[in-house]
mmCIF file of C-alpha atoms and ligand atoms in Angstrom:
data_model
loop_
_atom_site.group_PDB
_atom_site.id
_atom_site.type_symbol
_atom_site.label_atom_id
_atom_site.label_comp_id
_atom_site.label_asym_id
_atom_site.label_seq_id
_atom_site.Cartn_x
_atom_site.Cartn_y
_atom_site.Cartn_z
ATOM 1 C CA UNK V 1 3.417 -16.599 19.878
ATOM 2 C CA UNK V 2 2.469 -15.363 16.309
ATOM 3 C CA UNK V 3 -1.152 -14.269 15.022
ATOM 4 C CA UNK V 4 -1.600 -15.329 11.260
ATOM 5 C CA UNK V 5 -4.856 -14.344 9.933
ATOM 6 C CA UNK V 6 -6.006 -16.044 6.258
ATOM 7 C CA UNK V 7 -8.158 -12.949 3.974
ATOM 8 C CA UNK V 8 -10.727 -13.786 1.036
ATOM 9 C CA UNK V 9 -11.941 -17.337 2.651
ATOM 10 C CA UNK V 10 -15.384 -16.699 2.106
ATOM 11 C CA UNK V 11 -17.026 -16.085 -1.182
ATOM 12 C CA UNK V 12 -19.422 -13.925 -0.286
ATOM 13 C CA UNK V 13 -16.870 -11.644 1.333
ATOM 14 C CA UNK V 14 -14.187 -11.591 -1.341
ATOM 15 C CA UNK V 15 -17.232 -10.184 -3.544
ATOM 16 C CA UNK V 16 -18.491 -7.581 -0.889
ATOM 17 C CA UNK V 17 -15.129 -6.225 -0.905
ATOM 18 C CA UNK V 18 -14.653 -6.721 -5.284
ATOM 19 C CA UNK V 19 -11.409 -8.726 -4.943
ATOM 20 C CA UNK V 20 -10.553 -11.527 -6.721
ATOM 21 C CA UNK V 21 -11.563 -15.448 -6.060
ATOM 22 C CA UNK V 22 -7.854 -16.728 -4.746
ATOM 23 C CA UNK V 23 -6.615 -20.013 -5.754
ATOM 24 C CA UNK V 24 -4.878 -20.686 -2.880
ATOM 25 C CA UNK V 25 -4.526 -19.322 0.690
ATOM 26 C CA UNK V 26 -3.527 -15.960 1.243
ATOM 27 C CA UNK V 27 -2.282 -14.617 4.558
ATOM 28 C CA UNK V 28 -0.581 -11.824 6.805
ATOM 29 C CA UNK V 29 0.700 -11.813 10.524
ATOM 30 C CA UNK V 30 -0.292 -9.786 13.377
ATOM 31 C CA UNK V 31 2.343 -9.033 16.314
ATOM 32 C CA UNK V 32 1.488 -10.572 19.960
ATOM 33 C CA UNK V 33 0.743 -6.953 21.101
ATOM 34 C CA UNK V 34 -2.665 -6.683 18.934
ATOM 35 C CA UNK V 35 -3.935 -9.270 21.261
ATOM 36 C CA UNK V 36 -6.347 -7.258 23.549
ATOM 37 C CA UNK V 37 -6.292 -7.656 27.227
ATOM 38 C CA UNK V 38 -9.061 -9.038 28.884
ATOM 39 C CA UNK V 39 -11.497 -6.517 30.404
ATOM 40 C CA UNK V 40 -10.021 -3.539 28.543
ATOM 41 C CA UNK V 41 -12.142 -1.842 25.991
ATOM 42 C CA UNK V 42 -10.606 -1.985 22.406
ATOM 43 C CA UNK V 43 -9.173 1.811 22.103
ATOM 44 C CA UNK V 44 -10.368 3.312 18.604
ATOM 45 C CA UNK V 45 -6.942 4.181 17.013
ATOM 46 C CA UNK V 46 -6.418 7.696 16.483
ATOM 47 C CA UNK V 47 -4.966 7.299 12.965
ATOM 48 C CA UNK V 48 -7.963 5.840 11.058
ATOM 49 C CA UNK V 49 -11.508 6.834 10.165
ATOM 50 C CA UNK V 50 -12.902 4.030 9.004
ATOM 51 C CA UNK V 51 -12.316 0.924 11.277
ATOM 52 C CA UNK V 52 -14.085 -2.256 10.385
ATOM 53 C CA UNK V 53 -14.518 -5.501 12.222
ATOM 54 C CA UNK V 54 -14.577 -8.855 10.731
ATOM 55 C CA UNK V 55 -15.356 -11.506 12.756
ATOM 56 C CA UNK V 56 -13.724 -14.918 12.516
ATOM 57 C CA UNK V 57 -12.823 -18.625 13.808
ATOM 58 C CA UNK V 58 -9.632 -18.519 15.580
ATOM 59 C CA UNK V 59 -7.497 -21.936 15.891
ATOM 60 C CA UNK V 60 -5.373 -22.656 18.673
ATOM 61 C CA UNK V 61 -2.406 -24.485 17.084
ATOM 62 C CA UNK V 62 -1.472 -27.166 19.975
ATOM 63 C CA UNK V 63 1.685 -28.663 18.288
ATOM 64 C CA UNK V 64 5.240 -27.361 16.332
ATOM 65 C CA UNK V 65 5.584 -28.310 12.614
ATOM 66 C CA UNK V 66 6.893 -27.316 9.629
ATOM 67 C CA UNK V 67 5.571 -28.244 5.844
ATOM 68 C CA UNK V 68 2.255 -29.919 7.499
ATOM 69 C CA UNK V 69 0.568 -32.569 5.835
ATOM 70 C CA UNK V 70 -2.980 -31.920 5.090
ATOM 71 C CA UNK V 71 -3.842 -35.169 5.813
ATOM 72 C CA UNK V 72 -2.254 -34.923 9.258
ATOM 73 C CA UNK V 73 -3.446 -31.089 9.878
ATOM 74 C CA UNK V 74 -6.043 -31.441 12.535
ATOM 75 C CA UNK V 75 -3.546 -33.035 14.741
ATOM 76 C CA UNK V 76 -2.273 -30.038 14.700
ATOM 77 C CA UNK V 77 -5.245 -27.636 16.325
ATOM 78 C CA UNK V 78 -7.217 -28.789 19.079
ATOM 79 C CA UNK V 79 -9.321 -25.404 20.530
ATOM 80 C CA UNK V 80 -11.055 -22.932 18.571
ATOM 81 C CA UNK V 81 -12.835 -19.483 19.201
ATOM 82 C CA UNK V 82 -14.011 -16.089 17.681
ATOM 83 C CA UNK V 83 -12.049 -13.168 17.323
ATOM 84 C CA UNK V 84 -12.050 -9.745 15.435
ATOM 85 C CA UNK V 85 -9.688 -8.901 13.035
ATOM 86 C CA UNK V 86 -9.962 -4.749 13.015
ATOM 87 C CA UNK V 87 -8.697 -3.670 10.466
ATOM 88 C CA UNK V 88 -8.322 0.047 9.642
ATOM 89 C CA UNK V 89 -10.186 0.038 5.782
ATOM 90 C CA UNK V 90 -9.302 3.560 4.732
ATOM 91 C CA UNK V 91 -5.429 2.627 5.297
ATOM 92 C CA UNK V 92 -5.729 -0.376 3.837
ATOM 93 C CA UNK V 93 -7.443 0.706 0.727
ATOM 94 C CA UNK V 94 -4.103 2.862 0.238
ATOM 95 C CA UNK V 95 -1.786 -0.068 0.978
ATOM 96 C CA UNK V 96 -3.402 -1.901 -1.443
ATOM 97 C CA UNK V 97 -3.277 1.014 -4.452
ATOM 98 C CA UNK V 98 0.028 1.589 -4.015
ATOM 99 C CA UNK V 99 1.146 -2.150 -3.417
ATOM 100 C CA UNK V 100 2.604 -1.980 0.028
ATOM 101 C CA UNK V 101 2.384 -4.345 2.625
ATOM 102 C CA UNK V 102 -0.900 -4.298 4.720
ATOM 103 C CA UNK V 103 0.994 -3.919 8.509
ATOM 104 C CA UNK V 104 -0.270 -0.179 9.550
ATOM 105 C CA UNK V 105 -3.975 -1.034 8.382
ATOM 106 C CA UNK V 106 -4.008 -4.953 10.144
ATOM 107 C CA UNK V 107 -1.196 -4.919 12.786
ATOM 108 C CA UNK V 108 -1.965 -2.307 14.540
ATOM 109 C CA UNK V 109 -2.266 -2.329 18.775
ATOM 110 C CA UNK V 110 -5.536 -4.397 19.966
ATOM 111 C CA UNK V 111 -6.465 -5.449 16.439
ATOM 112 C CA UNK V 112 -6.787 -9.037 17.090
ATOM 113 C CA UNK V 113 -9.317 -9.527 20.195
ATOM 114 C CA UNK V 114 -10.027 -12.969 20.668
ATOM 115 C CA UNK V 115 -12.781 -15.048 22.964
ATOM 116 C CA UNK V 116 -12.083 -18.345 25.395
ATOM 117 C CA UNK V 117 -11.305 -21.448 23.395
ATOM 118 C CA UNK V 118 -12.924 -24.350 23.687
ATOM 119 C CA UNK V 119 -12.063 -28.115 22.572
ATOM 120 C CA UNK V 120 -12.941 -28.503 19.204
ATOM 121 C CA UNK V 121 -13.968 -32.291 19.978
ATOM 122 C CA UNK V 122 -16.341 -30.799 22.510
ATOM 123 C CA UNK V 123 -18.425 -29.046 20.320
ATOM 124 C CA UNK V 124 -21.929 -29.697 18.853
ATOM 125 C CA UNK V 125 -20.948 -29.727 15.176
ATOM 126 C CA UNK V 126 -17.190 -29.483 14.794
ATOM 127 C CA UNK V 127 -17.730 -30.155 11.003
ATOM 128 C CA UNK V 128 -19.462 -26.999 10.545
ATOM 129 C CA UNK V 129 -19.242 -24.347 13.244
ATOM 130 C CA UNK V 130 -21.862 -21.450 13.548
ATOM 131 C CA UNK V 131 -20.517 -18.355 14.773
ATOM 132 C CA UNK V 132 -20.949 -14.591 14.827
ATOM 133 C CA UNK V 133 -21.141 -11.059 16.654
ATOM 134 C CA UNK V 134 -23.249 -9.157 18.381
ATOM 135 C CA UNK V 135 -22.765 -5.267 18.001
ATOM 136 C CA UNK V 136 -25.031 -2.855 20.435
ATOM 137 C CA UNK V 137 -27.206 -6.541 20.925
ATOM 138 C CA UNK V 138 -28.312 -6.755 16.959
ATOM 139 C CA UNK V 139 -26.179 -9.604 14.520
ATOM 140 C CA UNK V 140 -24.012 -7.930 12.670
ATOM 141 C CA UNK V 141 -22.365 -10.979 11.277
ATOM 142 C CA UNK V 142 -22.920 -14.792 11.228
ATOM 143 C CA UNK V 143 -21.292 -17.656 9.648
ATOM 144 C CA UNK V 144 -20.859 -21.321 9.103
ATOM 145 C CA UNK V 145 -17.172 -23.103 8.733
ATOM 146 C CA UNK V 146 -18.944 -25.152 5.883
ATOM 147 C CA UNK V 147 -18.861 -22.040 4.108
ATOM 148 C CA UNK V 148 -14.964 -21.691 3.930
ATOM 149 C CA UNK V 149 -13.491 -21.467 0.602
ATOM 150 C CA UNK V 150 -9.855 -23.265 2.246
ATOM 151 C CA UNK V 151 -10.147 -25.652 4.836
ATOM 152 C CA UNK V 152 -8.190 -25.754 8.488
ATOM 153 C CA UNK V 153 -6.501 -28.609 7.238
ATOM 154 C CA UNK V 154 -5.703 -26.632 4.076
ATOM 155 C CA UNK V 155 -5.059 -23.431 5.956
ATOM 156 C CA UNK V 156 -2.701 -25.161 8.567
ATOM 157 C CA UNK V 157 -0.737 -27.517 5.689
ATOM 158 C CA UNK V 158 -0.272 -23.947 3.558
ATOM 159 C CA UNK V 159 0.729 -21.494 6.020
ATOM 160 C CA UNK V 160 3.278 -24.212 7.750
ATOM 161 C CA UNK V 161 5.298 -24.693 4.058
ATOM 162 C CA UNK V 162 6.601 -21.248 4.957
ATOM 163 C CA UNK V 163 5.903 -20.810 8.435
ATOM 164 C CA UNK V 164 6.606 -22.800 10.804
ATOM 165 C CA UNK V 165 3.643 -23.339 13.478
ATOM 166 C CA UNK V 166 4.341 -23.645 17.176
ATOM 167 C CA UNK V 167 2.659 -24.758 20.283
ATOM 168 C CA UNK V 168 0.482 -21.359 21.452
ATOM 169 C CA UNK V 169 0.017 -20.041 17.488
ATOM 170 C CA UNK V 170 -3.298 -18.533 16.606
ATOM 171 C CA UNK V 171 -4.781 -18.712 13.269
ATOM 172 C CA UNK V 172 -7.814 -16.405 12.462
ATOM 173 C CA UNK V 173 -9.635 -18.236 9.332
ATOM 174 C CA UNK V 174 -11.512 -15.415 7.515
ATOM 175 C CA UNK V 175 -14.825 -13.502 7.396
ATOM 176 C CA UNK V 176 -18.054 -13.824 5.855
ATOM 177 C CA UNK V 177 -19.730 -11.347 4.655
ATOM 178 C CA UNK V 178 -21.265 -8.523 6.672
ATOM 179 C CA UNK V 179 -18.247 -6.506 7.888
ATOM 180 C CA UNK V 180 -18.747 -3.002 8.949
ATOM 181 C CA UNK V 181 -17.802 -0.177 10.561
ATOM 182 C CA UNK V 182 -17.233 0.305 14.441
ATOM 183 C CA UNK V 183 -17.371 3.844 16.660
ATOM 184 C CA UNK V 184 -16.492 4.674 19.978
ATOM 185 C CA UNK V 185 -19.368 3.450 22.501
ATOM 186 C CA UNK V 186 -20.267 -0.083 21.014
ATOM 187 C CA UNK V 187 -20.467 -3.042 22.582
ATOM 188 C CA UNK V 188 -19.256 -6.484 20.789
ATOM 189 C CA UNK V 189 -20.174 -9.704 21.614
ATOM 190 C CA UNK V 190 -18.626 -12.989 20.257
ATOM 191 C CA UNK V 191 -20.587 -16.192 19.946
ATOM 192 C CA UNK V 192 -19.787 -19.836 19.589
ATOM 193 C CA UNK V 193 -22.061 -21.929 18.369
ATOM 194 C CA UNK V 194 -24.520 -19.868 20.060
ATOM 195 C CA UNK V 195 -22.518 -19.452 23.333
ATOM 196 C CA UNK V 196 -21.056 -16.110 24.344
ATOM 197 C CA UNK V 197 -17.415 -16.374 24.265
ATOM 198 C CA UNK V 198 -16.257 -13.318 24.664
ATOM 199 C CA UNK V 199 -17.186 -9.351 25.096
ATOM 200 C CA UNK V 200 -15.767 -6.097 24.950
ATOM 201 C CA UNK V 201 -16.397 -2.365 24.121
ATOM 202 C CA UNK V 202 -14.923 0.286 22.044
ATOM 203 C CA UNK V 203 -13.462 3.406 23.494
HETATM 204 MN MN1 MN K 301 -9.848 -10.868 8.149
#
């Protein structure tokens, strides 16, 4: 399985963070192994001093295709959750000066920890999805799906014209605003339209 992860989806984030408005999707991979395994604590990598979480919608892609309609997109995704995208900022603000490729700043070992999916027909408002996270019991972020500057549809028809999607595929959708740092001891919780999806700590 692949991780893709879309950046600058939210307009409030894409200002927090001064970059530019995109005018179409932009997005980066994550390896299989920055999937974090269930009861383990996410280990604070020894190589960065400023880690940041962002917390996102996660798609479960349920089907293979290539150059996706959007039209025909949703067929595509059935499950959703919330995940964090760590990413280590300091790297990345280096990556991005000198124009190199974000990989030791977003790929890194247990960067992508994810919750339990759950059917998006099953949910309360599938047309806009509240989420967020919990950090040491206080919100530290919440958002809506209605606030998404590309669409899943959009997302899944872009990424597919040069990726191709298959069964098992994860797709993390962007932040909204409100990321921050993490430190050794916290607690993060996950939440899914107001139901706990997933939890874990940082050692
Ligand atoms: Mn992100």
């Amino acid at each position: 399985m692949k991780i893709i992860c879309i950046g600058r989806n939210y307009l409030a984030h894409v200002k927090e963070l001064d970059n530019d408005l995109p005018t179409k999707p932009m997005f980066f991979m994550k390896p299989e192994t920055a999937l974090l395994p269930v009861g383990e604590a996410f280990p604070y990598p020894n190589f960065s001093q400023k880690v940041h979480y962002e917390t996102e919608l996660v798609l479960h892609i349920c089907k293979s295709g290539k150059a996706i309609e959007e039209k025909t997109a949703s067929e595509y995704y059935d499950a959703i959750t919330v995940g964090i995208d760590f990413t280590a900022r300091d790297l990345q603000s280096e990556c991005k000066a000198k124009g190199h490729p974000w990989e030791i700043a977003k790929a890194f070992d247990c960067s992508a920890p994810i919750g339990s999916f759950k059917k998006i027909s099953a949910l309360k408002h599938p047309e806009d999805i509240a989420f967020g996270m919990k950090l040491n019991g206080e919100w530290a972020q919440q958002g809506h799906s209605r606030d998404m500057i590309f669409s899943f549809d959009k997302i899944v028809s872009y990424v597919s014209r040069f990726v191709t999607l298959n069964e098992g595929d994860i797709i993390f959708t962007g932040t909204p605003q409100g990321v921050g740092e993490v430190h050794a001891g916290d607690k993060l919780e996950l939440f899914l339209e107001g139901e706990s999806v997933f939890w874990f700590g940082v050692k």
